[in-house]
Amino acid sequence: MQTHRRPLSDRLAAFPRLGLANLPTPLEPMKRLTAHLGGPRLWVKREDATGLGFGGNKLRKLDYVLHQALSSGADAIVSGGVVQSNSQRQVAAAAAKLGLACHLAVYHGRIEPPTPEYKTSGNAFLNRLFGAHLHDVPWTGDRNAAIRALVGDLEAKGHKPYFVPYGVSNALGAVAYATTISEIEPQAAQLGFAPAAIVHCTGSAGTQAGLVVGAALAMPDTKIVGIDIDAEPTRVRADVVTFAQEASDLLDVPFDEATVDVVAGHAGPAYGVPHEATLEAIRLAGQLEALPLDPVYSGKGLAGLIALIRQGRWRKDEDVVFLHTGGAFRLPERARHLNWIALAIRVKAQMAAAAAPPPKYLINDHARYEMASRPDPR
């Protein structure tokens, strides 16, 4: 048992990093959002401020994972994600900074493009700007199969590619993300509070696995709450358990599966499809805290946190940390779509209040609203 008393920071020191990310990231109060919701006291861990390539939580993982890539003599990085993947953008930026070739399996079919600009703007534009080679593949539900196939193709051509899994989520990625706990614990202590919970969006599972493992050792009284944004809570929780167990083995700490809390019901109708609660969360974060959130990840994460607060999960005198995973660069790419959804919701509410059917130019498709022929609303 004595071995488990070794501090988290000492255990993490055994794993080298490259220094790609600007760490530690800030921990800031959200006083106006706290007042609006009536408590608990809310804080934000700014993982959107990691720096390189517009930052984000994946850069913290890549700091460690790509150290292993360089140590192995890799000449190329291979990863993948959907067209507007934040993870792909951070992989491409890191590869450019390190002078490595970057090959990305770009999955099509998981999300219906909401606007004509979807395939060329936002993160898709940045991937090209950072020099990544993009390989279009169909979405099959297997997150890593096409990435592994691409690795095999490059090996057959004499290259030394390094496999970076979807979302940079594996055992080493989870170990890397445990460093977030080693930052939050002293930051919170310096600010005079101990978090009752750390709440974040969870999908590829490596982020939550790292938080769970780190908190078990350094912040055992803090609950880690993952808001499922994939609309696949059972799969997400199983992946968190797998990665957390593997990371715990690497760090030589015990792991209790019961500490894995994945909250369902806040992903909207599907992955990548924002709903009314997401729009409200994005609006509140922007207007009250000047905090841009994206509609696929961080917006849904905050929507889940707001819902839990309204359900009375925490006392008003407790402190809760929201972990901002980044991705705000996606907002311009989705702006027209989000504006239309917001308009449609307002119009339908007005029609409902008037007991009248909605106008013909609105379509209700699993809580997603689009224009039928894109006329100007009358």
mmCIF file of C-alpha atoms in Angstrom:
data_model
loop_
_atom_site.group_PDB
_atom_site.id
_atom_site.type_symbol
_atom_site.label_atom_id
_atom_site.label_comp_id
_atom_site.label_asym_id
_atom_site.label_seq_id
_atom_site.Cartn_x
_atom_site.Cartn_y
_atom_site.Cartn_z
ATOM 1 C CA MET A 1 0.000 0.000 0.000
ATOM 2 C CA GLN A 2 2.926 2.340 0.604
ATOM 3 C CA THR A 3 3.615 2.582 -3.123
ATOM 4 C CA HIS A 4 0.199 4.209 -3.688
ATOM 5 C CA ARG A 5 1.152 7.178 -1.472
ATOM 6 C CA ARG A 6 3.681 8.457 -3.989
ATOM 7 C CA PRO A 7 2.352 11.794 -5.336
ATOM 8 C CA LEU A 8 0.732 11.940 -8.751
ATOM 9 C CA SER A 9 3.301 14.455 -9.965
ATOM 10 C CA ASP A 10 6.130 12.055 -9.157
ATOM 11 C CA ARG A 11 4.455 9.264 -11.085
ATOM 12 C CA LEU A 12 3.812 11.490 -14.096
ATOM 13 C CA ALA A 13 7.429 12.653 -14.117
ATOM 14 C CA ALA A 14 8.427 9.216 -15.390
ATOM 15 C CA PHE A 15 6.656 9.988 -18.689
ATOM 16 C CA PRO A 16 8.529 12.518 -20.877
ATOM 17 C CA ARG A 17 6.746 15.242 -22.859
ATOM 18 C CA LEU A 18 7.788 17.409 -25.785
ATOM 19 C CA GLY A 19 6.597 20.788 -24.513
ATOM 20 C CA LEU A 20 4.165 21.388 -27.385
ATOM 21 C CA ALA A 21 1.385 22.577 -25.080
ATOM 22 C CA ASN A 22 1.409 25.764 -23.026
ATOM 23 C CA LEU A 23 0.952 24.355 -19.537
ATOM 24 C CA PRO A 24 -0.448 24.830 -16.982
ATOM 25 C CA THR A 25 -3.665 26.139 -18.484
ATOM 26 C CA PRO A 26 -5.609 28.765 -16.506
ATOM 27 C CA LEU A 27 -8.320 28.011 -13.962
ATOM 28 C CA GLU A 28 -10.751 30.937 -13.921
ATOM 29 C CA PRO A 29 -13.979 31.823 -12.075
ATOM 30 C CA MET A 30 -17.264 32.105 -13.982
ATOM 31 C CA LYS A 31 -18.942 34.585 -11.641
ATOM 32 C CA ARG A 32 -21.654 35.840 -13.962
ATOM 33 C CA LEU A 33 -22.748 32.363 -15.064
ATOM 34 C CA THR A 34 -22.749 31.316 -11.401
ATOM 35 C CA ALA A 35 -25.023 34.245 -10.527
ATOM 36 C CA HIS A 36 -27.313 33.515 -13.467
ATOM 37 C CA LEU A 37 -27.777 29.892 -12.417
ATOM 38 C CA GLY A 38 -27.890 30.655 -8.689
ATOM 39 C CA GLY A 39 -24.933 28.461 -7.787
ATOM 40 C CA PRO A 40 -22.899 26.355 -7.296
ATOM 41 C CA ARG A 41 -19.730 28.395 -7.738
ATOM 42 C CA LEU A 42 -18.493 27.675 -11.265
ATOM 43 C CA TRP A 43 -14.942 27.662 -12.583
ATOM 44 C CA VAL A 44 -13.501 26.911 -16.014
ATOM 45 C CA LYS A 45 -10.275 25.046 -16.752
ATOM 46 C CA ARG A 46 -9.110 26.596 -20.017
ATOM 47 C CA GLU A 47 -7.902 23.604 -22.009
ATOM 48 C CA ASP A 48 -8.767 25.644 -25.078
ATOM 49 C CA ALA A 49 -5.681 27.721 -24.211
ATOM 50 C CA THR A 50 -2.993 25.074 -24.770
ATOM 51 C CA GLY A 51 -1.651 27.166 -27.644
ATOM 52 C CA LEU A 52 -0.422 25.383 -30.765
ATOM 53 C CA GLY A 53 -2.825 25.300 -33.708
ATOM 54 C CA PHE A 54 -5.606 27.074 -31.767
ATOM 55 C CA GLY A 55 -5.173 24.685 -28.837
ATOM 56 C CA GLY A 56 -7.488 22.174 -27.236
ATOM 57 C CA ASN A 57 -7.406 19.229 -24.862
ATOM 58 C CA LYS A 58 -5.886 16.790 -27.381
ATOM 59 C CA LEU A 59 -2.661 18.792 -27.454
ATOM 60 C CA ARG A 60 -1.984 17.788 -23.841
ATOM 61 C CA LYS A 61 -2.182 14.136 -24.890
ATOM 62 C CA LEU A 62 -0.087 14.684 -28.010
ATOM 63 C CA ASP A 63 2.654 16.232 -25.889
ATOM 64 C CA TYR A 64 3.333 12.772 -24.484
ATOM 65 C CA VAL A 65 2.169 10.504 -27.292
ATOM 66 C CA LEU A 66 4.302 12.210 -29.928
ATOM 67 C CA HIS A 67 7.365 12.059 -27.699
ATOM 68 C CA GLN A 68 7.014 8.308 -28.070
ATOM 69 C CA ALA A 69 6.614 8.760 -31.836
ATOM 70 C CA LEU A 70 9.890 10.667 -32.135
ATOM 71 C CA SER A 71 11.650 8.186 -29.882
ATOM 72 C CA SER A 72 10.559 5.366 -32.192
ATOM 73 C CA GLY A 73 12.064 7.103 -35.223
ATOM 74 C CA ALA A 74 8.743 7.791 -36.921
ATOM 75 C CA ASP A 75 8.736 9.912 -40.067
ATOM 76 C CA ALA A 76 4.961 10.316 -40.274
ATOM 77 C CA ILE A 77 1.980 10.682 -37.955
ATOM 78 C CA VAL A 78 -1.260 8.934 -38.870
ATOM 79 C CA SER A 79 -4.598 9.660 -37.229
ATOM 80 C CA GLY A 80 -8.194 10.332 -38.165
ATOM 81 C CA GLY A 81 -11.554 11.865 -37.396
ATOM 82 C CA VAL A 82 -14.586 13.467 -38.970
ATOM 83 C CA VAL A 83 -14.248 16.340 -41.429
ATOM 84 C CA GLN A 84 -14.294 19.043 -38.739
ATOM 85 C CA SER A 85 -12.434 17.055 -36.080
ATOM 86 C CA ASN A 86 -10.690 19.149 -33.423
ATOM 87 C CA SER A 87 -8.374 16.205 -32.784
ATOM 88 C CA GLN A 88 -7.236 16.064 -36.413
ATOM 89 C CA ARG A 89 -6.499 19.786 -36.382
ATOM 90 C CA GLN A 90 -4.279 19.429 -33.311
ATOM 91 C CA VAL A 91 -2.509 16.363 -34.747
ATOM 92 C CA ALA A 92 -1.832 18.245 -37.982
ATOM 93 C CA ALA A 93 -0.505 21.281 -36.101
ATOM 94 C CA ALA A 94 1.782 19.172 -33.913
ATOM 95 C CA ALA A 95 3.131 17.259 -36.912
ATOM 96 C CA ALA A 96 3.883 20.522 -38.718
ATOM 97 C CA LYS A 97 5.704 21.872 -35.673
ATOM 98 C CA LEU A 98 7.780 18.678 -35.401
ATOM 99 C CA GLY A 99 8.544 18.448 -39.098
ATOM 100 C CA LEU A 100 6.747 15.132 -39.549
ATOM 101 C CA ALA A 101 4.451 14.130 -42.395
ATOM 102 C CA CYS A 102 0.820 13.945 -41.333
ATOM 103 C CA HIS A 103 -1.753 11.602 -42.858
ATOM 104 C CA LEU A 104 -5.371 11.840 -41.719
ATOM 105 C CA ALA A 105 -8.212 9.413 -42.389
ATOM 106 C CA VAL A 106 -11.143 11.784 -42.854
ATOM 107 C CA TYR A 107 -14.420 10.014 -42.060
ATOM 108 C CA HIS A 108 -17.444 10.920 -44.156
ATOM 109 C CA GLY A 109 -20.983 9.898 -43.282
ATOM 110 C CA ARG A 110 -20.991 10.200 -39.519
ATOM 111 C CA ILE A 111 -22.375 13.743 -39.756
ATOM 112 C CA GLU A 112 -24.521 15.227 -42.496
ATOM 113 C CA PRO A 113 -22.791 18.423 -43.669
ATOM 114 C CA PRO A 114 -24.926 21.234 -42.191
ATOM 115 C CA THR A 115 -23.717 23.846 -44.704
ATOM 116 C CA PRO A 116 -21.888 23.847 -48.058
ATOM 117 C CA GLU A 117 -18.834 25.308 -46.282
ATOM 118 C CA TYR A 118 -18.562 22.371 -43.862
ATOM 119 C CA LYS A 119 -15.995 20.437 -45.937
ATOM 120 C CA THR A 120 -13.689 23.369 -46.652
ATOM 121 C CA SER A 121 -13.811 25.790 -43.713
ATOM 122 C CA GLY A 122 -12.882 25.696 -40.023
ATOM 123 C CA ASN A 123 -10.749 22.752 -39.004
ATOM 124 C CA ALA A 124 -10.869 21.297 -42.531
ATOM 125 C CA PHE A 125 -9.156 24.442 -43.796
ATOM 126 C CA LEU A 126 -6.597 24.385 -40.994
ATOM 127 C CA ASN A 127 -5.697 20.747 -41.663
ATOM 128 C CA ARG A 128 -4.698 21.736 -45.192
ATOM 129 C CA LEU A 129 -2.959 24.877 -43.987
ATOM 130 C CA PHE A 130 -0.832 22.762 -41.633
ATOM 131 C CA GLY A 131 0.177 20.541 -44.556
ATOM 132 C CA ALA A 132 -1.718 17.365 -43.687
ATOM 133 C CA HIS A 133 -2.441 14.728 -46.329
ATOM 134 C CA LEU A 134 -6.170 14.000 -46.215
ATOM 135 C CA HIS A 135 -7.559 10.570 -47.115
ATOM 136 C CA ASP A 136 -11.358 10.424 -47.467
ATOM 137 C CA VAL A 137 -12.872 7.226 -46.042
ATOM 138 C CA PRO A 138 -16.437 6.154 -45.197
ATOM 139 C CA TRP A 139 -17.606 6.094 -41.581
ATOM 140 C CA THR A 140 -18.270 2.489 -40.517
ATOM 141 C CA GLY A 141 -18.467 2.918 -36.747
ATOM 142 C CA ASP A 142 -14.975 1.494 -36.237
ATOM 143 C CA ARG A 143 -12.988 4.531 -35.161
ATOM 144 C CA ASN A 144 -9.513 3.183 -35.785
ATOM 145 C CA ALA A 145 -9.783 0.660 -38.642
ATOM 146 C CA ALA A 146 -9.162 3.159 -41.456
ATOM 147 C CA ILE A 147 -6.316 4.773 -39.505
ATOM 148 C CA ARG A 148 -4.618 1.400 -39.070
ATOM 149 C CA ALA A 149 -5.138 0.605 -42.758
ATOM 150 C CA LEU A 150 -3.451 3.882 -43.651
ATOM 151 C CA VAL A 151 -0.532 2.982 -41.377
ATOM 152 C CA GLY A 152 -0.203 -0.325 -43.247
ATOM 153 C CA ASP A 153 -0.232 1.422 -46.628
ATOM 154 C CA LEU A 154 2.552 3.780 -45.574
ATOM 155 C CA GLU A 155 4.635 0.963 -44.128
ATOM 156 C CA ALA A 156 4.314 -0.919 -47.411
ATOM 157 C CA LYS A 157 5.806 2.134 -49.135
ATOM 158 C CA GLY A 158 8.830 2.138 -46.831
ATOM 159 C CA HIS A 159 7.745 4.820 -44.363
ATOM 160 C CA LYS A 160 7.830 4.644 -40.565
ATOM 161 C CA PRO A 161 4.386 5.885 -39.569
ATOM 162 C CA TYR A 162 3.232 6.275 -35.995
ATOM 163 C CA PHE A 163 -0.367 5.408 -35.164
ATOM 164 C CA VAL A 164 -2.285 8.049 -33.192
ATOM 165 C CA PRO A 165 -5.745 6.692 -32.308
ATOM 166 C CA TYR A 166 -9.030 8.492 -32.804
ATOM 167 C CA GLY A 167 -9.192 11.299 -30.251
ATOM 168 C CA VAL A 168 -5.607 10.517 -29.131
ATOM 169 C CA SER A 169 -7.353 8.148 -26.740
ATOM 170 C CA ASN A 170 -5.301 5.240 -25.437
ATOM 171 C CA ALA A 171 -3.451 4.349 -22.245
ATOM 172 C CA LEU A 172 -0.619 6.865 -22.754
ATOM 173 C CA GLY A 173 -3.082 9.575 -23.774
ATOM 174 C CA ALA A 174 -4.969 8.962 -20.535
ATOM 175 C CA VAL A 175 -1.757 9.146 -18.515
ATOM 176 C CA ALA A 176 -1.012 12.440 -20.235
ATOM 177 C CA TYR A 177 -4.433 13.776 -19.345
ATOM 178 C CA ALA A 178 -3.957 12.921 -15.690
ATOM 179 C CA THR A 179 -1.601 15.916 -15.691
ATOM 180 C CA THR A 180 -4.713 18.113 -15.761
ATOM 181 C CA ILE A 181 -5.500 16.931 -12.243
ATOM 182 C CA SER A 182 -1.949 17.714 -11.133
ATOM 183 C CA GLU A 183 -2.647 21.300 -12.248
ATOM 184 C CA ILE A 184 -6.196 21.741 -10.954
ATOM 185 C CA GLU A 185 -5.403 20.496 -7.440
ATOM 186 C CA PRO A 186 -2.785 23.186 -6.594
ATOM 187 C CA GLN A 187 -4.566 25.881 -8.618
ATOM 188 C CA ALA A 188 -7.792 25.320 -6.707
ATOM 189 C CA ALA A 189 -5.943 25.235 -3.390
ATOM 190 C CA GLN A 190 -4.288 28.558 -4.179
ATOM 191 C CA LEU A 191 -7.714 30.006 -5.035
ATOM 192 C CA GLY A 192 -9.116 28.717 -1.755
ATOM 193 C CA PHE A 193 -11.479 25.947 -2.798
ATOM 194 C CA ALA A 194 -11.715 22.204 -3.346
ATOM 195 C CA PRO A 195 -13.897 21.161 -6.318
ATOM 196 C CA ALA A 196 -16.881 18.972 -5.607
ATOM 197 C CA ALA A 197 -16.763 17.915 -9.247
ATOM 198 C CA ILE A 198 -14.973 18.366 -12.563
ATOM 199 C CA VAL A 199 -17.438 18.263 -15.457
ATOM 200 C CA HIS A 200 -16.488 17.838 -19.105
ATOM 201 C CA CYS A 201 -17.732 16.471 -22.413
ATOM 202 C CA THR A 202 -16.733 12.869 -23.089
ATOM 203 C CA GLY A 203 -16.646 10.929 -26.341
ATOM 204 C CA SER A 204 -13.440 9.155 -27.315
ATOM 205 C CA ALA A 205 -12.924 8.508 -23.574
ATOM 206 C CA GLY A 206 -9.211 9.215 -23.067
ATOM 207 C CA THR A 207 -9.776 12.588 -21.422
ATOM 208 C CA GLN A 208 -12.185 11.210 -18.842
ATOM 209 C CA ALA A 209 -9.978 8.179 -18.208
ATOM 210 C CA GLY A 210 -7.045 10.448 -17.366
ATOM 211 C CA LEU A 211 -9.139 12.647 -15.103
ATOM 212 C CA VAL A 212 -10.530 9.633 -13.239
ATOM 213 C CA VAL A 213 -7.094 8.081 -12.693
ATOM 214 C CA GLY A 214 -5.484 11.347 -11.618
ATOM 215 C CA ALA A 215 -8.314 12.339 -9.291
ATOM 216 C CA ALA A 216 -8.298 8.944 -7.584
ATOM 217 C CA LEU A 217 -4.799 9.703 -6.337
ATOM 218 C CA ALA A 218 -4.629 13.504 -5.987
ATOM 219 C CA MET A 219 -8.268 14.615 -5.532
ATOM 220 C CA PRO A 220 -10.196 11.637 -4.146
ATOM 221 C CA ASP A 221 -13.092 13.787 -2.902
ATOM 222 C CA THR A 222 -13.699 15.309 -6.349
ATOM 223 C CA LYS A 223 -16.142 13.566 -8.659
ATOM 224 C CA ILE A 224 -15.328 13.326 -12.361
ATOM 225 C CA VAL A 225 -18.504 13.760 -14.393
ATOM 226 C CA GLY A 226 -18.427 13.076 -18.122
ATOM 227 C CA ILE A 227 -21.263 14.404 -20.294
ATOM 228 C CA ASP A 228 -21.735 11.994 -23.191
ATOM 229 C CA ILE A 229 -21.691 13.943 -26.463
ATOM 230 C CA ASP A 230 -21.599 10.919 -28.776
ATOM 231 C CA ALA A 231 -25.133 9.690 -27.962
ATOM 232 C CA GLU A 232 -23.384 6.403 -27.138
ATOM 233 C CA PRO A 233 -23.116 6.427 -23.321
ATOM 234 C CA THR A 234 -22.666 2.664 -22.942
ATOM 235 C CA ARG A 235 -19.812 2.573 -25.446
ATOM 236 C CA VAL A 236 -18.244 5.711 -23.985
ATOM 237 C CA ARG A 237 -18.280 4.347 -20.440
ATOM 238 C CA ALA A 238 -16.794 1.008 -21.542
ATOM 239 C CA ASP A 239 -13.950 2.831 -23.294
ATOM 240 C CA VAL A 240 -13.329 5.062 -20.267
ATOM 241 C CA VAL A 241 -13.054 1.970 -18.071
ATOM 242 C CA THR A 242 -10.634 0.290 -20.495
ATOM 243 C CA PHE A 243 -8.317 3.286 -20.846
ATOM 244 C CA ALA A 244 -8.472 4.130 -17.143
ATOM 245 C CA GLN A 245 -7.511 0.592 -16.190
ATOM 246 C CA GLU A 246 -4.586 0.613 -18.614
ATOM 247 C CA ALA A 247 -3.433 4.054 -17.445
ATOM 248 C CA SER A 248 -3.709 2.962 -13.812
ATOM 249 C CA ASP A 249 -1.452 0.025 -14.580
ATOM 250 C CA LEU A 250 1.125 2.351 -16.141
ATOM 251 C CA LEU A 251 1.004 4.677 -13.134
ATOM 252 C CA ASP A 252 0.831 1.806 -10.621
ATOM 253 C CA VAL A 253 -2.275 3.065 -8.878
ATOM 254 C CA PRO A 254 -5.541 1.261 -8.047
ATOM 255 C CA PHE A 255 -8.622 1.848 -10.182
ATOM 256 C CA ASP A 256 -12.263 1.566 -9.142
ATOM 257 C CA GLU A 257 -14.677 1.213 -12.052
ATOM 258 C CA ALA A 258 -17.453 2.606 -9.871
ATOM 259 C CA THR A 259 -15.856 6.064 -10.098
ATOM 260 C CA VAL A 260 -16.609 6.297 -13.830
ATOM 261 C CA ASP A 261 -19.668 8.540 -14.246
ATOM 262 C CA VAL A 262 -20.903 9.051 -17.811
ATOM 263 C CA VAL A 263 -24.107 11.078 -17.912
ATOM 264 C CA ALA A 264 -26.451 10.358 -20.816
ATOM 265 C CA GLY A 265 -29.248 12.449 -22.269
ATOM 266 C CA HIS A 266 -27.442 15.651 -23.267
ATOM 267 C CA ALA A 267 -26.000 14.717 -26.671
ATOM 268 C CA GLY A 268 -29.039 15.898 -28.583
ATOM 269 C CA PRO A 269 -30.469 13.769 -31.362
ATOM 270 C CA ALA A 270 -27.067 12.549 -32.569
ATOM 271 C CA TYR A 271 -23.334 13.213 -32.523
ATOM 272 C CA GLY A 272 -22.562 16.573 -34.069
ATOM 273 C CA VAL A 273 -26.193 17.735 -34.107
ATOM 274 C CA PRO A 274 -26.763 20.673 -31.730
ATOM 275 C CA HIS A 275 -30.080 21.052 -29.953
ATOM 276 C CA GLU A 276 -31.833 23.802 -28.005
ATOM 277 C CA ALA A 277 -29.915 23.184 -24.759
ATOM 278 C CA THR A 278 -26.604 23.391 -26.658
ATOM 279 C CA LEU A 279 -27.582 26.732 -28.153
ATOM 280 C CA GLU A 280 -28.556 28.062 -24.737
ATOM 281 C CA ALA A 281 -25.226 26.961 -23.255
ATOM 282 C CA ILE A 282 -23.255 28.576 -26.093
ATOM 283 C CA ARG A 283 -25.244 31.796 -25.711
ATOM 284 C CA LEU A 284 -24.861 31.955 -21.925
ATOM 285 C CA ALA A 285 -21.112 31.241 -22.046
ATOM 286 C CA GLY A 286 -20.622 33.904 -24.690
ATOM 287 C CA GLN A 287 -22.823 36.628 -23.216
ATOM 288 C CA LEU A 288 -21.936 36.111 -19.555
ATOM 289 C CA GLU A 289 -18.300 34.971 -19.678
ATOM 290 C CA ALA A 290 -17.019 35.880 -23.186
ATOM 291 C CA LEU A 291 -16.252 32.186 -23.502
ATOM 292 C CA PRO A 292 -16.697 30.757 -27.028
ATOM 293 C CA LEU A 293 -17.879 27.134 -27.084
ATOM 294 C CA ASP A 294 -18.363 24.848 -30.051
ATOM 295 C CA PRO A 295 -21.684 23.106 -30.848
ATOM 296 C CA VAL A 296 -20.325 19.551 -31.016
ATOM 297 C CA TYR A 297 -18.260 19.157 -27.837
ATOM 298 C CA SER A 298 -17.853 21.943 -25.291
ATOM 299 C CA GLY A 299 -21.307 23.415 -25.963
ATOM 300 C CA LYS A 300 -22.981 20.103 -25.213
ATOM 301 C CA GLY A 301 -20.713 19.601 -22.202
ATOM 302 C CA LEU A 302 -21.819 22.891 -20.664
ATOM 303 C CA ALA A 303 -25.441 22.122 -21.564
ATOM 304 C CA GLY A 304 -25.138 18.933 -19.540
ATOM 305 C CA LEU A 305 -23.588 20.791 -16.604
ATOM 306 C CA ILE A 306 -26.378 23.394 -16.647
ATOM 307 C CA ALA A 307 -29.002 20.647 -16.681
ATOM 308 C CA LEU A 308 -27.386 18.905 -13.694
ATOM 309 C CA ILE A 309 -27.274 22.202 -11.792
ATOM 310 C CA ARG A 310 -30.963 22.786 -12.456
ATOM 311 C CA GLN A 311 -31.651 19.255 -11.211
ATOM 312 C CA GLY A 312 -29.982 20.184 -7.914
ATOM 313 C CA ARG A 313 -26.973 17.902 -8.147
ATOM 314 C CA TRP A 314 -24.741 20.298 -6.169
ATOM 315 C CA ARG A 315 -25.310 22.668 -3.270
ATOM 316 C CA LYS A 316 -25.054 26.377 -3.920
ATOM 317 C CA ASP A 317 -21.999 26.659 -1.677
ATOM 318 C CA GLU A 318 -20.045 23.973 -3.550
ATOM 319 C CA ASP A 319 -17.486 24.544 -6.308
ATOM 320 C CA VAL A 320 -17.643 22.864 -9.716
ATOM 321 C CA VAL A 321 -15.014 23.051 -12.460
ATOM 322 C CA PHE A 322 -16.072 22.969 -16.110
ATOM 323 C CA LEU A 323 -13.312 21.741 -18.388
ATOM 324 C CA HIS A 324 -13.315 23.663 -21.690
ATOM 325 C CA THR A 325 -11.842 21.248 -24.252
ATOM 326 C CA GLY A 326 -11.563 23.815 -27.060
ATOM 327 C CA GLY A 327 -12.977 23.808 -30.557
ATOM 328 C CA ALA A 328 -14.352 27.339 -30.738
ATOM 329 C CA PHE A 329 -12.688 27.748 -34.142
ATOM 330 C CA ARG A 330 -15.603 25.657 -35.444
ATOM 331 C CA LEU A 331 -18.145 28.361 -34.622
ATOM 332 C CA PRO A 332 -17.765 30.372 -37.881
ATOM 333 C CA GLU A 333 -18.158 27.157 -39.892
ATOM 334 C CA ARG A 334 -21.451 26.408 -38.096
ATOM 335 C CA ALA A 335 -22.691 29.988 -37.627
ATOM 336 C CA ARG A 336 -25.343 30.017 -40.353
ATOM 337 C CA HIS A 337 -26.660 26.630 -39.297
ATOM 338 C CA LEU A 338 -26.792 27.610 -35.625
ATOM 339 C CA ASN A 339 -28.511 30.890 -36.396
ATOM 340 C CA TRP A 340 -31.134 29.064 -38.400
ATOM 341 C CA ILE A 341 -31.730 26.514 -35.629
ATOM 342 C CA ALA A 342 -32.170 29.325 -33.113
ATOM 343 C CA LEU A 343 -34.625 31.107 -35.400
ATOM 344 C CA ALA A 344 -36.579 27.916 -36.040
ATOM 345 C CA ILE A 345 -36.872 27.173 -32.325
ATOM 346 C CA ARG A 346 -38.207 30.670 -31.646
ATOM 347 C CA VAL A 347 -40.717 30.516 -34.490
ATOM 348 C CA LYS A 348 -41.985 27.081 -33.500
ATOM 349 C CA ALA A 349 -42.394 28.266 -29.902
ATOM 350 C CA GLN A 350 -44.407 31.252 -31.107
ATOM 351 C CA MET A 351 -46.539 29.022 -33.320
ATOM 352 C CA ALA A 352 -47.143 26.631 -30.438
ATOM 353 C CA ALA A 353 -48.207 29.506 -28.205
ATOM 354 C CA ALA A 354 -50.616 30.621 -30.922
ATOM 355 C CA ALA A 355 -51.854 27.047 -31.459
ATOM 356 C CA ALA A 356 -50.893 27.293 -35.137
ATOM 357 C CA PRO A 357 -48.796 24.962 -37.325
ATOM 358 C CA PRO A 358 -45.220 26.001 -38.094
ATOM 359 C CA PRO A 359 -44.474 27.779 -41.385
ATOM 360 C CA LYS A 360 -43.734 25.568 -44.372
ATOM 361 C CA TYR A 361 -40.133 26.727 -44.569
ATOM 362 C CA LEU A 362 -39.365 24.939 -41.286
ATOM 363 C CA ILE A 363 -38.734 21.209 -41.072
ATOM 364 C CA ASN A 364 -38.512 19.299 -37.807
ATOM 365 C CA ASP A 365 -36.007 16.480 -38.291
ATOM 366 C CA HIS A 366 -35.200 14.885 -34.921
ATOM 367 C CA ALA A 367 -34.956 18.319 -33.264
ATOM 368 C CA ARG A 368 -32.731 19.654 -36.069
ATOM 369 C CA TYR A 369 -34.138 22.447 -38.165
ATOM 370 C CA GLU A 370 -33.180 23.266 -41.716
ATOM 371 C CA MET A 371 -34.543 25.324 -44.603
ATOM 372 C CA ALA A 372 -36.528 23.424 -47.186
ATOM 373 C CA SER A 373 -35.570 25.668 -50.095
ATOM 374 C CA ARG A 374 -33.496 28.312 -48.274
ATOM 375 C CA PRO A 375 -35.807 31.302 -48.857
ATOM 376 C CA ASP A 376 -35.545 34.258 -46.557
ATOM 377 C CA PRO A 377 -37.918 33.602 -43.615
ATOM 378 C CA ARG A 378 -41.100 35.650 -43.866
#
